[in-house]
mmCIF file of C-alpha atoms and ligand atoms in Angstrom:
data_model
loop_
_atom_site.group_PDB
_atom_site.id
_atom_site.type_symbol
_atom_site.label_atom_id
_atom_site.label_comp_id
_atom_site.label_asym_id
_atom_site.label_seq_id
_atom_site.Cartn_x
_atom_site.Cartn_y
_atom_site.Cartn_z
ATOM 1 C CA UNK A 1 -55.802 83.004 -13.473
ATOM 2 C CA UNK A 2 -58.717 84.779 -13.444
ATOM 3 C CA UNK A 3 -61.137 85.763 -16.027
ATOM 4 C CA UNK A 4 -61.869 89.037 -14.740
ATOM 5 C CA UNK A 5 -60.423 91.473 -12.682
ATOM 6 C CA UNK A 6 -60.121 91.818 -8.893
ATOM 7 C CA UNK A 7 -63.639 94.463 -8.347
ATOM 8 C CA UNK A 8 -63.732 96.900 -5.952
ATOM 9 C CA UNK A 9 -66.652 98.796 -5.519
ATOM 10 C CA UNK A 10 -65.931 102.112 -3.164
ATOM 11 C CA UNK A 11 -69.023 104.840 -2.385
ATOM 12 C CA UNK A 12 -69.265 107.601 0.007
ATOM 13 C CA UNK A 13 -73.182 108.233 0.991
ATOM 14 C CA UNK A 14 -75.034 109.980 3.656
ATOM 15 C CA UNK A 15 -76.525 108.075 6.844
ATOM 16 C CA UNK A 16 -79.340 107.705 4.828
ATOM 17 C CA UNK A 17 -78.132 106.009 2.062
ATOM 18 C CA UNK A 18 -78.048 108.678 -0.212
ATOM 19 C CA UNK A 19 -75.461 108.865 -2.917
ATOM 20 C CA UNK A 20 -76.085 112.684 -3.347
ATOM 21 C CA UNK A 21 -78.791 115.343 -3.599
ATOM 22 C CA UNK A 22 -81.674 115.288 -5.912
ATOM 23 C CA UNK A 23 -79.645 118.558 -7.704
ATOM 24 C CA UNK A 24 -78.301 117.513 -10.909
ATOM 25 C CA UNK A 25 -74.572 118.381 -9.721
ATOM 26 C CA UNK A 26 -72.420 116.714 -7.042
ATOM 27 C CA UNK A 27 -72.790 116.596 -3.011
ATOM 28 C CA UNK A 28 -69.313 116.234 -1.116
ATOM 29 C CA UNK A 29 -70.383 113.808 1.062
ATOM 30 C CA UNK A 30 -66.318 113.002 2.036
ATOM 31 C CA UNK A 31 -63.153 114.942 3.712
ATOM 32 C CA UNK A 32 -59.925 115.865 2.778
ATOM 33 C CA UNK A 33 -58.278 112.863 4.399
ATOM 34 C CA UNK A 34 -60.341 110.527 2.804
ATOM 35 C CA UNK A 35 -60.561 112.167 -0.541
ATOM 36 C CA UNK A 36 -56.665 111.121 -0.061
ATOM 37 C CA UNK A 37 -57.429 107.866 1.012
ATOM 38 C CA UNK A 38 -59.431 107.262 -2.404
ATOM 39 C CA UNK A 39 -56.947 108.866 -4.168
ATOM 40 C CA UNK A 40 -54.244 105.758 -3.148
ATOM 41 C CA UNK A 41 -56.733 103.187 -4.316
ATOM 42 C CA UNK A 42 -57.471 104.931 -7.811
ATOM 43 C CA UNK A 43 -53.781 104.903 -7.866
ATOM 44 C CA UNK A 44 -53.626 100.782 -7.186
ATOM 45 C CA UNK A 45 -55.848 100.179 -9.503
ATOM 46 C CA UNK A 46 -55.949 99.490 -13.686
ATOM 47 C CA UNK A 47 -59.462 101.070 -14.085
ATOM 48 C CA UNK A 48 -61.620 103.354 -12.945
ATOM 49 C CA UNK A 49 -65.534 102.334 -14.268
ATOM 50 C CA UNK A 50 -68.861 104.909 -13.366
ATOM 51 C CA UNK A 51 -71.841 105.486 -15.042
ATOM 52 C CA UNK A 52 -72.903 108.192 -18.056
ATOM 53 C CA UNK A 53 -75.237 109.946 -15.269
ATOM 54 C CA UNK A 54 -72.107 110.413 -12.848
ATOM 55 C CA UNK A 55 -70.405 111.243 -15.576
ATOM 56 C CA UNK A 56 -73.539 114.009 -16.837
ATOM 57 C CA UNK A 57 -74.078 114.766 -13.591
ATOM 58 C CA UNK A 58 -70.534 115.349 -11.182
ATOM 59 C CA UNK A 59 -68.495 115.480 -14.716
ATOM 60 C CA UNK A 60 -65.690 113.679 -12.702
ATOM 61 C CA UNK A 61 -62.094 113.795 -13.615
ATOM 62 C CA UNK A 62 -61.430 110.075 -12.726
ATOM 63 C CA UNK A 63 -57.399 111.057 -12.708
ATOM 64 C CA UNK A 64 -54.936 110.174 -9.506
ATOM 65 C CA UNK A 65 -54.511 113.508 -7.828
ATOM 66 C CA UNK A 66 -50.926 112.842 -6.097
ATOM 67 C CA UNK A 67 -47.593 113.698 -7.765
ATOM 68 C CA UNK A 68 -45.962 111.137 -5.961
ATOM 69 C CA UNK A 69 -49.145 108.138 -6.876
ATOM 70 C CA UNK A 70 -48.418 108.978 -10.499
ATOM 71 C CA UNK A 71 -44.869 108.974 -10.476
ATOM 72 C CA UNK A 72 -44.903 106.012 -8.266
ATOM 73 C CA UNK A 73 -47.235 104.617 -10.890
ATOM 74 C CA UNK A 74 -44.967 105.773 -14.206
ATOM 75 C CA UNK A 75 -41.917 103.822 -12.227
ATOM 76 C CA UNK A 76 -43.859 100.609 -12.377
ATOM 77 C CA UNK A 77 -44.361 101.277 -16.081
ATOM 78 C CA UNK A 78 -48.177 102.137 -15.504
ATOM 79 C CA UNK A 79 -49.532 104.984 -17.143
ATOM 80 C CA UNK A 80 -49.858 107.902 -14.557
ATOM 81 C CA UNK A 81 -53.554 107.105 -14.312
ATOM 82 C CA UNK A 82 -56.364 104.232 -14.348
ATOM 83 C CA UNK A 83 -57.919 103.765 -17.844
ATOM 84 C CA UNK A 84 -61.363 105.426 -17.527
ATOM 85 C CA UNK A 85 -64.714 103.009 -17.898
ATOM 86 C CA UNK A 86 -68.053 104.635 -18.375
ATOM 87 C CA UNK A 87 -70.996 102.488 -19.931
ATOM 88 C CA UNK A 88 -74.564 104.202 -21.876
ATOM 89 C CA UNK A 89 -77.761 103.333 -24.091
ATOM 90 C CA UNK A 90 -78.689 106.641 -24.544
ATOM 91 C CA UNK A 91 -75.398 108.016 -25.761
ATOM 92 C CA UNK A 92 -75.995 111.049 -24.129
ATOM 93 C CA UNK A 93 -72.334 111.728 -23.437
ATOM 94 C CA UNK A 94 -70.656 115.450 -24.302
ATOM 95 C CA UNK A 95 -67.340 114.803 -25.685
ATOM 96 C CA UNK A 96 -65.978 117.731 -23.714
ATOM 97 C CA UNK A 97 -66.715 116.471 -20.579
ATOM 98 C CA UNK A 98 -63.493 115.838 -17.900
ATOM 99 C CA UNK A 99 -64.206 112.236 -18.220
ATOM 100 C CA UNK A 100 -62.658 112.521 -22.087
ATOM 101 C CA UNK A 101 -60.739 115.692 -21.696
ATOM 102 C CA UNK A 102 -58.968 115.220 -18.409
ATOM 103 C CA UNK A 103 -55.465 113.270 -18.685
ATOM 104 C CA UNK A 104 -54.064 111.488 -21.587
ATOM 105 C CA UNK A 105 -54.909 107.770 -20.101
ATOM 106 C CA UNK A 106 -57.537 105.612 -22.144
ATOM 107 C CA UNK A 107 -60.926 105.898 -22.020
ATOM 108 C CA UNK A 108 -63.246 103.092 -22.813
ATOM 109 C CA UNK A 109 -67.142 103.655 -23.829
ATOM 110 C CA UNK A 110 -69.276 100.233 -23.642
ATOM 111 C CA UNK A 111 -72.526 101.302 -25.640
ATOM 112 C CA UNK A 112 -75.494 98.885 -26.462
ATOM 113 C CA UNK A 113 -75.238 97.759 -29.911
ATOM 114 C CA UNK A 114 -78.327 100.294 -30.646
ATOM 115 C CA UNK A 115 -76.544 103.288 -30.144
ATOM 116 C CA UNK A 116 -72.883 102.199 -31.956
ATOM 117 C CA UNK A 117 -73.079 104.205 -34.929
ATOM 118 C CA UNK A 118 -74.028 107.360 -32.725
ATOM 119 C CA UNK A 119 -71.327 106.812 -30.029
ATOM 120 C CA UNK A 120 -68.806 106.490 -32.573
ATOM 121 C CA UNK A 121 -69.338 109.700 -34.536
ATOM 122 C CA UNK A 122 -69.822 111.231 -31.294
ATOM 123 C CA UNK A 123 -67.215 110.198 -29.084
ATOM 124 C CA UNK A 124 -64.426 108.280 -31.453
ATOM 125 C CA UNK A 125 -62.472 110.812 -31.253
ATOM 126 C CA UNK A 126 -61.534 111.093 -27.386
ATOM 127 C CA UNK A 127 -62.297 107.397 -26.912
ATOM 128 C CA UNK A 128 -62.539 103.808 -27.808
ATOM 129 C CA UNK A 129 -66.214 102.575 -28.153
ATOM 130 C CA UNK A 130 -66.521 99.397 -27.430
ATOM 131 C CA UNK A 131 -69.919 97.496 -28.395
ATOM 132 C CA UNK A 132 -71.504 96.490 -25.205
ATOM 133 C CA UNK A 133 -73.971 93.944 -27.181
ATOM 134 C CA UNK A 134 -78.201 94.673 -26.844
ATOM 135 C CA UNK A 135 -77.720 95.329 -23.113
ATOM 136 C CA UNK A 136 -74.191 95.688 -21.588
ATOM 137 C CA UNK A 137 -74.068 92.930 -18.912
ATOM 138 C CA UNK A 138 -71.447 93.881 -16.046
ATOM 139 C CA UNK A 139 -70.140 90.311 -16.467
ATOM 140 C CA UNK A 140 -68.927 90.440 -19.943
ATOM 141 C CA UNK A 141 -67.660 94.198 -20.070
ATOM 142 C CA UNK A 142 -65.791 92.626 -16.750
ATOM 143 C CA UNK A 143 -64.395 89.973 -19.027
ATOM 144 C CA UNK A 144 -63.754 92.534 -21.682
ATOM 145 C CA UNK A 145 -61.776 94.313 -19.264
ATOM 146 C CA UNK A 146 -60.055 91.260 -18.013
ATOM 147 C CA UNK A 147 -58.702 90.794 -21.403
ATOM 148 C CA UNK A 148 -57.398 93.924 -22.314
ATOM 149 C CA UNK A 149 -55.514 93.387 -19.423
ATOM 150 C CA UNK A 150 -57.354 94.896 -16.334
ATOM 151 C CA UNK A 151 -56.411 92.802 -13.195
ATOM 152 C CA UNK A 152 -58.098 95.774 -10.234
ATOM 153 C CA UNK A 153 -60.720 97.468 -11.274
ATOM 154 C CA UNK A 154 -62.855 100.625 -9.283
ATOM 155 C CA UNK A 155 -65.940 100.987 -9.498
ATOM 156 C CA UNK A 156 -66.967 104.438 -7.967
ATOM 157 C CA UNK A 157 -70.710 105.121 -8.886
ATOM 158 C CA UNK A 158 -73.465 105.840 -9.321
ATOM 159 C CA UNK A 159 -76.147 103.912 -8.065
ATOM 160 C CA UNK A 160 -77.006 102.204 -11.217
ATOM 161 C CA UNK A 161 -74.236 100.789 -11.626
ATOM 162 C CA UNK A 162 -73.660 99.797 -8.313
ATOM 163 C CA UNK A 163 -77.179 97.975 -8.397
ATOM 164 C CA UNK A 164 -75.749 96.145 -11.484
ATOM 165 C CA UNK A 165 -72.181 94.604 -10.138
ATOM 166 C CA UNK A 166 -73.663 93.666 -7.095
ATOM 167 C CA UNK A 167 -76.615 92.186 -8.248
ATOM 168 C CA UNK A 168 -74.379 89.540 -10.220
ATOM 169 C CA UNK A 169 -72.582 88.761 -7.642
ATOM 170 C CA UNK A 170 -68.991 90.654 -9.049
ATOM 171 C CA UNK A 171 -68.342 92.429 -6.814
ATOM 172 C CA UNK A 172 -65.096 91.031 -4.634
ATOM 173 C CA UNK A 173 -64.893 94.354 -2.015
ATOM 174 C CA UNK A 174 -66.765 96.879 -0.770
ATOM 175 C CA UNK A 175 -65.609 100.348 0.279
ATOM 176 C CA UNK A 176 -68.515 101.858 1.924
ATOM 177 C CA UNK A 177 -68.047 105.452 3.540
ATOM 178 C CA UNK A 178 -71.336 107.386 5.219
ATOM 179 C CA UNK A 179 -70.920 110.712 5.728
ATOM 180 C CA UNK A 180 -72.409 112.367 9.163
ATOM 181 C CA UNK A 181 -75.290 114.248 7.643
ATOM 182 C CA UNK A 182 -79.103 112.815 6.123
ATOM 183 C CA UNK A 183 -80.295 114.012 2.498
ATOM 184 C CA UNK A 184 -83.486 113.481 3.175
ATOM 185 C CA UNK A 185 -84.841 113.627 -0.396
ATOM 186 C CA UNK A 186 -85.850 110.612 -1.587
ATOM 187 C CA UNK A 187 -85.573 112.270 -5.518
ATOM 188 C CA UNK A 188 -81.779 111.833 -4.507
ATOM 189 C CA UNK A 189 -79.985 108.511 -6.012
ATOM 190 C CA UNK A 190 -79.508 105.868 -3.731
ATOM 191 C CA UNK A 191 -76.688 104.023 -2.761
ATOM 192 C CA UNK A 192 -78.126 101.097 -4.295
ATOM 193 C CA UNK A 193 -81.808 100.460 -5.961
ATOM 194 C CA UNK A 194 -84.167 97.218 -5.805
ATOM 195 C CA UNK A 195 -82.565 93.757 -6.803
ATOM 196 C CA UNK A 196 -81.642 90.693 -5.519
ATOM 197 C CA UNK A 197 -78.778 91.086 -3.534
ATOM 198 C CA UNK A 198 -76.205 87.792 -2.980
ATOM 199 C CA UNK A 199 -76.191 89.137 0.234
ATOM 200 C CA UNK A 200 -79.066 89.501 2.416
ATOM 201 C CA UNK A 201 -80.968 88.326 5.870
ATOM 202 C CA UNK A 202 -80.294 84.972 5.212
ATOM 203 C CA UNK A 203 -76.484 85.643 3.759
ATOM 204 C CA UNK A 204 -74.485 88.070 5.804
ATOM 205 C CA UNK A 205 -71.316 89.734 4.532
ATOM 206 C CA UNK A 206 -68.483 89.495 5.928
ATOM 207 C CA UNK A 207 -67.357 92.757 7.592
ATOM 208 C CA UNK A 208 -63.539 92.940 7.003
ATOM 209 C CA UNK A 209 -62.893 96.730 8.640
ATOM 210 C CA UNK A 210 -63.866 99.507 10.054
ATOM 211 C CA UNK A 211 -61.684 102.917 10.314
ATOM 212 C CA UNK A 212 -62.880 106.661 11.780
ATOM 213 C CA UNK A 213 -61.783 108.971 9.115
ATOM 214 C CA UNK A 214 -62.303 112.195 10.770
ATOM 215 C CA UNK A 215 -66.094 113.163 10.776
ATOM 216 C CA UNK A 216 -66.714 109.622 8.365
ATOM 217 C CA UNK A 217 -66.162 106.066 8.471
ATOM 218 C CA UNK A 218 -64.749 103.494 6.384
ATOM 219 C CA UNK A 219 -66.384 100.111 6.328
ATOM 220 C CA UNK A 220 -65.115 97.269 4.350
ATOM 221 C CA UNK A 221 -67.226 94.317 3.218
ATOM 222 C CA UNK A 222 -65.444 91.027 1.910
ATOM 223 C CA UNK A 223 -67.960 90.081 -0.527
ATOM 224 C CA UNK A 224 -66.164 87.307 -1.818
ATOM 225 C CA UNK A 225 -63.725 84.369 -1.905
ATOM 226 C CA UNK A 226 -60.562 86.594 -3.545
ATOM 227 C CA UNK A 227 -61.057 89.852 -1.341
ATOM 228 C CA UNK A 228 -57.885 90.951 -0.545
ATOM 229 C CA UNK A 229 -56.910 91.843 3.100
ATOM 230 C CA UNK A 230 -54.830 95.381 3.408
HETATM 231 N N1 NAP B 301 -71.193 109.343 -3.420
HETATM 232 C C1 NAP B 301 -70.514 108.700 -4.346
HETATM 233 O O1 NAP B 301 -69.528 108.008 -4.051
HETATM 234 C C2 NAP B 301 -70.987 108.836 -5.770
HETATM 235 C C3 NAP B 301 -70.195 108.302 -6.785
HETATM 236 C C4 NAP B 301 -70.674 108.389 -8.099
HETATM 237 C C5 NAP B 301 -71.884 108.981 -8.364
HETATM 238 N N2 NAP B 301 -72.620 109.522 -7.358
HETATM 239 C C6 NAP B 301 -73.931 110.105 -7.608
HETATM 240 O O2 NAP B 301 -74.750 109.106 -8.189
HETATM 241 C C7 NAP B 301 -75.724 109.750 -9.036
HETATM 242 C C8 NAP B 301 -75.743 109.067 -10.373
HETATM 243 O O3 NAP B 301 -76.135 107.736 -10.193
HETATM 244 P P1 NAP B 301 -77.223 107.053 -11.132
HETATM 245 O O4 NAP B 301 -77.647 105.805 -10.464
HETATM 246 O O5 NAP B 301 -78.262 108.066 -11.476
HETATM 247 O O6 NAP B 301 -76.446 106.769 -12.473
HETATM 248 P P2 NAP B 301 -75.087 106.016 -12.881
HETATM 249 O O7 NAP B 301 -75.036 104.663 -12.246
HETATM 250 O O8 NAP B 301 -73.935 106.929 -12.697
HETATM 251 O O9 NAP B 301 -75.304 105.892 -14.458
HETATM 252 C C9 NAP B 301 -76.436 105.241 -14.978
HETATM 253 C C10 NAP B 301 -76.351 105.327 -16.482
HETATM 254 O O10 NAP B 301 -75.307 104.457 -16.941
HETATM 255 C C11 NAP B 301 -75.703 103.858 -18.163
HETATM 256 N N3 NAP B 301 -75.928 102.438 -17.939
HETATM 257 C C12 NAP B 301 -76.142 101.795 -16.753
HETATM 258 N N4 NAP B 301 -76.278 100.484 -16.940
HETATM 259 C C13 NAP B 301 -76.167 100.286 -18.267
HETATM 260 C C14 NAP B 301 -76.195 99.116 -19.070
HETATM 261 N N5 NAP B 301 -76.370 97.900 -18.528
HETATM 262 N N6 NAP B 301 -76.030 99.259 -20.394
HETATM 263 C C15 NAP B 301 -75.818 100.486 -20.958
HETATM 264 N N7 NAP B 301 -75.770 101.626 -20.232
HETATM 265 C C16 NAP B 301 -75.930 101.514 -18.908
HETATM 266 C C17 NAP B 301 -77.002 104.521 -18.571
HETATM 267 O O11 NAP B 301 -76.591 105.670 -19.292
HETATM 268 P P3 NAP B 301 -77.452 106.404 -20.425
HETATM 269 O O12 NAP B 301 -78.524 107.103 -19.664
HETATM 270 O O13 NAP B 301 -76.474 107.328 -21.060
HETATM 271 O O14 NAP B 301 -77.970 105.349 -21.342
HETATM 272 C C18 NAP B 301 -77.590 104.881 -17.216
HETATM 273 O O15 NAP B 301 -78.542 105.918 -17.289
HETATM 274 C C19 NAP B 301 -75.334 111.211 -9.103
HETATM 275 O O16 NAP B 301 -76.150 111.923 -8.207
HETATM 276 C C20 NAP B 301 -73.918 111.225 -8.615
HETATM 277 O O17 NAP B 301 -73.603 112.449 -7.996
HETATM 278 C C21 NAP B 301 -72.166 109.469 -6.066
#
């Protein structure tokens, strides 16, 4: 048993890193046929986590997409989609925003302890705030998750919170797609910021896969002991 769910971190970004433009709305940085191929791993998964800016800034609908995925789903006696994750501080979150709106699955809110009483009025409505404690750590809103039953769980963005899981090491698999064009802005978000990765020059990761989707690429990264081979 394990005290937190199976992560998965998966990211589409430009060949130079970029996770979109510096415009406060979203780049498609994918195709069709991978858009698809996301699609099947929202569907295997329990959650779905990103960050209030991705959800501010591509107001994402976070739901699976295929008929089939969610019946599939319903037949295993899952709801149709993931339970949506998004974390804040700031609290800065509309309440009719496609994160909330979008599907009747649950939607979780881990807010620092600061900004509780806010969040709740705000957002207790379309979704269950959870108190993240001063700072939300990734570890313990992992375990959080682990405990309310979450055994896969996606993270898809931004930056941020990339920086964040992989910084403490949570991270079990890594989806990395990079999309044939440059940005070229550095005002754009990065695929990841500063930190200190667990891997680096002196601690390679293992590369598990590589597969030409069209005009991108897939390449998966085993970043850990329980990564799960297709
Ligand atoms: N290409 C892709 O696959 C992909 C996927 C997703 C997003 N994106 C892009 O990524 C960009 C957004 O990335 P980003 O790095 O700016 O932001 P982000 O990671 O989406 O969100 C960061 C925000 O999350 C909240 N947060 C993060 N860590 C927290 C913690 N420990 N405790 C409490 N709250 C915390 C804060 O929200 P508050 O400010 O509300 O406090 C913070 O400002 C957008 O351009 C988006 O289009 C691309």
């Amino acid at each position: 048993m394990h005290d937190r769910p199976y992560i998965l971190l998966s990211c589409g970004m430009s060949i130079d890193g970029y996770l979109g433009s510096a415009a406060p709305r979203r780049l498609e940085l994918s195709n069709s046929a991978d858009f698809d191929r996301v699609d099947a791993v929202r569907a295997s998964c329990d959650a779905i986590l990103v960050g209030a800016n991705t959800v501010r800034t591509d107001n994402p609908r976070l739901l699976v997409r295929s008929q089939d995925r969610r019946e599939a789903r319903t037949a295993r006696g899952l709801p149709p989609s993931p339970i949506k994750v998004t974390l804040t501080e700031r609290v800065r979150l509309d309440p009719r925003a496609d994160f909330f709106t979008a599907g009747d699955c649950e939607k979780l809110v881990y807010c620092a302890s600061e900004g509780l009483g806010d969040a709740r009025s705000r957002l207790g409505r379309v979704a269950t705030v959870v108190d993240g404690g001063r700072r939300v750590q990734m570890r313990s809103l992992s375990e959080d998750l682990g405990a309310r039953g979450v055994q896969r769980l996606m993270v898809e963005g931004g930056g941020n919170v990339h920086t964040q899981f992989l910084t403490n090491d949570l991270v079990d698999e890594l989806q990395l797609v990079v999309a044939p064009f440059f940005v070229g802005d550095s005002r754009a978000t990065r695929f990841v910021g500063d930190g200190r990765f667990p891997f680096n020059p002196g601690r390679r990761a293992t590369l598990a896969g590589v597969r030409q989707i069209g005009d991108v690429v897939l390449l998966r990264y085993a970043l850990s002991s329980r990564f799960e081979t297709e």
